[in-house]
PDB file of C-alpha atoms and ligand atoms in Angstrom:
ATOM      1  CA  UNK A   1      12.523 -10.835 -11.654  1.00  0.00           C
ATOM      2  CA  UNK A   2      14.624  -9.850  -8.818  1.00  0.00           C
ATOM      3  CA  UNK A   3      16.050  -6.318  -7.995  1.00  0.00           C
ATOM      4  CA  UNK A   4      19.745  -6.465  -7.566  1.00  0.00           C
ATOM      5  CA  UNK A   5      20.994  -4.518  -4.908  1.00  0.00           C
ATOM      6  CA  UNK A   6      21.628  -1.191  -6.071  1.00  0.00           C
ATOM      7  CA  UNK A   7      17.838  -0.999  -7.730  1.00  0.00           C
ATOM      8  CA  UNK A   8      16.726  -2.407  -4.279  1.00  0.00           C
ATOM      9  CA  UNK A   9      18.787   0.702  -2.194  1.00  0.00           C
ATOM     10  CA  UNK A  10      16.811   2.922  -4.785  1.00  0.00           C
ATOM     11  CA  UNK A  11      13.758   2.146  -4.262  1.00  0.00           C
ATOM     12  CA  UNK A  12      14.596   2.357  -0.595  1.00  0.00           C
ATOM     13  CA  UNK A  13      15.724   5.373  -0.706  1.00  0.00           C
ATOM     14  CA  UNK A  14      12.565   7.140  -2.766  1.00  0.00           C
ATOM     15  CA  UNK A  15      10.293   8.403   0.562  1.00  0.00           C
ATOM     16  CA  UNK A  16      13.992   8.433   2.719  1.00  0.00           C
ATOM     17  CA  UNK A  17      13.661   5.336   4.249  1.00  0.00           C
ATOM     18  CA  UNK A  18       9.610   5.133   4.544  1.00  0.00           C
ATOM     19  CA  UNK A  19       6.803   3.097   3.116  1.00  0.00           C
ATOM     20  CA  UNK A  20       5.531   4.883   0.381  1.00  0.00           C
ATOM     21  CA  UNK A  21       1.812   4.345   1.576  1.00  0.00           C
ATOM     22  CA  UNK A  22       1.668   4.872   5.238  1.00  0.00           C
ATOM     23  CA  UNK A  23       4.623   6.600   5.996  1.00  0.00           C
ATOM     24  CA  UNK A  24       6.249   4.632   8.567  1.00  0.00           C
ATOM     25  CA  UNK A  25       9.505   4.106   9.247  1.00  0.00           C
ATOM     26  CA  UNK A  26      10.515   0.926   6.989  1.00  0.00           C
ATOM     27  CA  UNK A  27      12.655  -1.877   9.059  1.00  0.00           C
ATOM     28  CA  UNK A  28      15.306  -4.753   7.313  1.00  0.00           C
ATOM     29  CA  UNK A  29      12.031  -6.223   6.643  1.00  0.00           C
ATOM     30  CA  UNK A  30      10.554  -4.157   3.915  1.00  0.00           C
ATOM     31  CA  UNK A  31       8.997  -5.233   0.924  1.00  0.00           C
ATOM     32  CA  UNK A  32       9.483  -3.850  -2.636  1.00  0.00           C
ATOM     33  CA  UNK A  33       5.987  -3.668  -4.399  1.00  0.00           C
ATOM     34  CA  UNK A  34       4.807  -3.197  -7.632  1.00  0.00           C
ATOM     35  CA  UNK A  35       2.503  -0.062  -7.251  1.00  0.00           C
ATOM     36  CA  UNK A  36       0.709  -1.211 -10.351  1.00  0.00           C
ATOM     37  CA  UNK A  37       0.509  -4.993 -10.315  1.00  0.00           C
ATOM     38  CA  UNK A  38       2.358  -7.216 -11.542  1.00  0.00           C
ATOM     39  CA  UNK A  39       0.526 -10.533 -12.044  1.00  0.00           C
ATOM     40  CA  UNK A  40       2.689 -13.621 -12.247  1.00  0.00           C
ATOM     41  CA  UNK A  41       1.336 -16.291 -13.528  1.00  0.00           C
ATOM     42  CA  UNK A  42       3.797 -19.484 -13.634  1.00  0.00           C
ATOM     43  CA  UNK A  43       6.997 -19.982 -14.852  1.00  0.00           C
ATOM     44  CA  UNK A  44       5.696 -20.630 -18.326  1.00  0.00           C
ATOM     45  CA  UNK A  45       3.232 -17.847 -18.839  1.00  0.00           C
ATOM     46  CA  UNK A  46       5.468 -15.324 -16.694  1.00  0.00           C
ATOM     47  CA  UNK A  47       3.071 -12.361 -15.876  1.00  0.00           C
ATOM     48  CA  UNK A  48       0.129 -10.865 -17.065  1.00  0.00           C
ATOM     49  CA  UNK A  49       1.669  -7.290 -17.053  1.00  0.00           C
ATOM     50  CA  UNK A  50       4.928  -7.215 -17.253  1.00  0.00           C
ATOM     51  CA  UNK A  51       6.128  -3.938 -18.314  1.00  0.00           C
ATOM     52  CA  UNK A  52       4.886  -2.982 -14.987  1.00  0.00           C
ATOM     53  CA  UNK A  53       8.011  -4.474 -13.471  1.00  0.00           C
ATOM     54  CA  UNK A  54      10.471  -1.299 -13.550  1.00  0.00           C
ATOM     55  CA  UNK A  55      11.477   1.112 -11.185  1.00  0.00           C
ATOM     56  CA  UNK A  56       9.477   3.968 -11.606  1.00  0.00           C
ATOM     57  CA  UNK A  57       6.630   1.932 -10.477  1.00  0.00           C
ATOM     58  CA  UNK A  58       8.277  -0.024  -7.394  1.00  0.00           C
ATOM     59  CA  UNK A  59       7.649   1.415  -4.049  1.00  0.00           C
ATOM     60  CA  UNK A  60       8.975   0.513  -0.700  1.00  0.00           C
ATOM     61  CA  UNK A  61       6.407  -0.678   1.719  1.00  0.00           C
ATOM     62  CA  UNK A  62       6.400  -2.079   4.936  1.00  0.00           C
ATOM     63  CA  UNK A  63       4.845  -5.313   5.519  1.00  0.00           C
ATOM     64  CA  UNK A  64       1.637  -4.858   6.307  1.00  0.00           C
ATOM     65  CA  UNK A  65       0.596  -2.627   3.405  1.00  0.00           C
ATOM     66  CA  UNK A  66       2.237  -4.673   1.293  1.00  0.00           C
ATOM     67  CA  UNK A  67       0.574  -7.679   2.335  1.00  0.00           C
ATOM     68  CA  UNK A  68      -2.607  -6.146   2.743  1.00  0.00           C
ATOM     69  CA  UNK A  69      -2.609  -4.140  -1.065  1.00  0.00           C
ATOM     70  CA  UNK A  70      -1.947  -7.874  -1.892  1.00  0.00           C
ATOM     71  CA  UNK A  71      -2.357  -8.147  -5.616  1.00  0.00           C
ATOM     72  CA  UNK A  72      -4.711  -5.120  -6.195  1.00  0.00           C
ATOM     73  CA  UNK A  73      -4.333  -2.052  -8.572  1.00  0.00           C
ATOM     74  CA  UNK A  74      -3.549   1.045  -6.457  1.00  0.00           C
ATOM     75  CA  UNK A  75      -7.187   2.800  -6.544  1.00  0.00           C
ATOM     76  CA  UNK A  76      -9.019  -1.006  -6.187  1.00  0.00           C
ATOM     77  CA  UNK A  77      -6.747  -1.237  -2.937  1.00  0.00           C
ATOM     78  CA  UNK A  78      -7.975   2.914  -1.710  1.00  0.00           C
ATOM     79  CA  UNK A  79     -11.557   1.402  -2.394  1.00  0.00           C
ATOM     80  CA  UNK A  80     -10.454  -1.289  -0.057  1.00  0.00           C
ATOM     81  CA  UNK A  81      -9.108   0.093   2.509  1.00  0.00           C
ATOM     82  CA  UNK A  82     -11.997   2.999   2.531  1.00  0.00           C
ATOM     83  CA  UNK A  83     -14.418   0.563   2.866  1.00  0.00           C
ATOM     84  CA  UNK A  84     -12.819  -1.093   6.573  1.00  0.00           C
ATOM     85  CA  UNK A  85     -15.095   1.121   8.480  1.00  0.00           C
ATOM     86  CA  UNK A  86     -17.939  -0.327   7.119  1.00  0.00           C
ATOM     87  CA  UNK A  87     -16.399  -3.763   7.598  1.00  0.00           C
ATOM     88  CA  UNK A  88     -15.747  -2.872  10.962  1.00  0.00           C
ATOM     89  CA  UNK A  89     -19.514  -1.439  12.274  1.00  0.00           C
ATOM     90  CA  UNK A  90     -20.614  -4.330  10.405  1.00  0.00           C
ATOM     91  CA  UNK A  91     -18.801  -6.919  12.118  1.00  0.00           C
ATOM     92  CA  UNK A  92     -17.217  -5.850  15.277  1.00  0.00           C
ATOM     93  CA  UNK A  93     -19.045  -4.789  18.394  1.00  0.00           C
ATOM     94  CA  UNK A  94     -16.337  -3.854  20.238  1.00  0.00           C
ATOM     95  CA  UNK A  95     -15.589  -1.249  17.235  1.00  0.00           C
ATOM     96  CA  UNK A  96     -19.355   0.078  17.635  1.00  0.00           C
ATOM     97  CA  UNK A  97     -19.098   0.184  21.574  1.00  0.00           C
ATOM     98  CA  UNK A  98     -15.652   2.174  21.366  1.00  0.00           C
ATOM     99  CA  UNK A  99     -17.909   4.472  18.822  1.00  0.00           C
ATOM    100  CA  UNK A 100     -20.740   4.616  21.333  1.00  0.00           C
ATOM    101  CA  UNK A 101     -18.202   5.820  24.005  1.00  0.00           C
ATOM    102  CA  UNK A 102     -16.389   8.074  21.898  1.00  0.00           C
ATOM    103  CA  UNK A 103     -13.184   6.328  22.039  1.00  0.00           C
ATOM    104  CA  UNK A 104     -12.878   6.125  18.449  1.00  0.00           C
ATOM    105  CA  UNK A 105     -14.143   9.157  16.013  1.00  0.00           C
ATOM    106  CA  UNK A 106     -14.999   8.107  12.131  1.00  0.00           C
ATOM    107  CA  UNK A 107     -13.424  11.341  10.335  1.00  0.00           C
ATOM    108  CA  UNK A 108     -14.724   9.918   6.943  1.00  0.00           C
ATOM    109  CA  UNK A 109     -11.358  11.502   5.770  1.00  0.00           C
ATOM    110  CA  UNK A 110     -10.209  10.299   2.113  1.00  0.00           C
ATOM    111  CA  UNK A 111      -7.826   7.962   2.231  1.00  0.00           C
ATOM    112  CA  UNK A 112      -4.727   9.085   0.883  1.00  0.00           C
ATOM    113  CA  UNK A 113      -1.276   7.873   0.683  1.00  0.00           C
ATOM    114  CA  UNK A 114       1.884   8.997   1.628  1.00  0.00           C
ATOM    115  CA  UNK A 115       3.296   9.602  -1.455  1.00  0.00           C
ATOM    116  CA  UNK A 116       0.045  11.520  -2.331  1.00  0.00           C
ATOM    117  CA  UNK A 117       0.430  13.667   0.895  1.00  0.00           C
ATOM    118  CA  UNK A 118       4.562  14.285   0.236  1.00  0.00           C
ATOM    119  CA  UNK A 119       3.494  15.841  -3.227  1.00  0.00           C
ATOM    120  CA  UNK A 120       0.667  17.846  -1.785  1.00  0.00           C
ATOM    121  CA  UNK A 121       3.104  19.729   0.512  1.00  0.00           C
ATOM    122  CA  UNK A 122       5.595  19.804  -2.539  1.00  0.00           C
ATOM    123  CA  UNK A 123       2.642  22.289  -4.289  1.00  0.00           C
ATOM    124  CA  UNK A 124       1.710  24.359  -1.695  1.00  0.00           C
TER     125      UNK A 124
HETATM  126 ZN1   ZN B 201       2.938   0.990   5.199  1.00  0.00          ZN
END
């Protein structure tokens, strides 16, 4: 199911322009993504969930979120990305010796999306 281009300019538009999980500025190359997933299966079966293709649950994203969220639920991708300091004092001595030299601080902050921050200045 493509977006034509008027649904695609409204998604766009939703954060002004940025990706809807890290904020950044969004290039030509952005992605549209299914905030909830939407599993496609073949061209027989379609998708597993496909009510969750509408606009009120596309966001724009830029690449790398997008490609990196992948096909995960939003919280299972939070989880994810929450866990990438562990993956990285696991696996990466470089990572530890920047630690060790206090070139990188762990603030064990909760990771929280753009959208999520937007509406938390929206309340306050
Ligand atoms: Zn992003």
């Amino acid at each position: 199911m493509k977006l034509t281009k008027k649904q695609r300019a409204e998604v766009f538009a939703k954060f002004e322009g940025r990706c809807a999980y890290c904020g950044c500025e969004l290039g030509a190359r952005w992605h549209a993504d299914h905030m909830e997933p939407v599993i496609r299966l073949d061209a027989e079966r379609g998708a597993e969930r496909p009510e969750n293709h509408s606009l009120d649950n596309m966001m724009p994203a830029c690449a790398p979120c997008n490609i990196s969220k992948s096909r995960m639920a939003i919280e299972d991708w939070r989880q994810w990305i929450a866990g990438h300091v562990n993956s990285l004092n696991s696996y990466h001595p470089i990572y530890r010796l920047a630690k060790a030299y206090g070139l990188v601080v762990e603030t064990q902050a909760p990771v929280t999306f753009y959208f999520e921050r937007l509406a938390m200045e929206c309340e306050a």
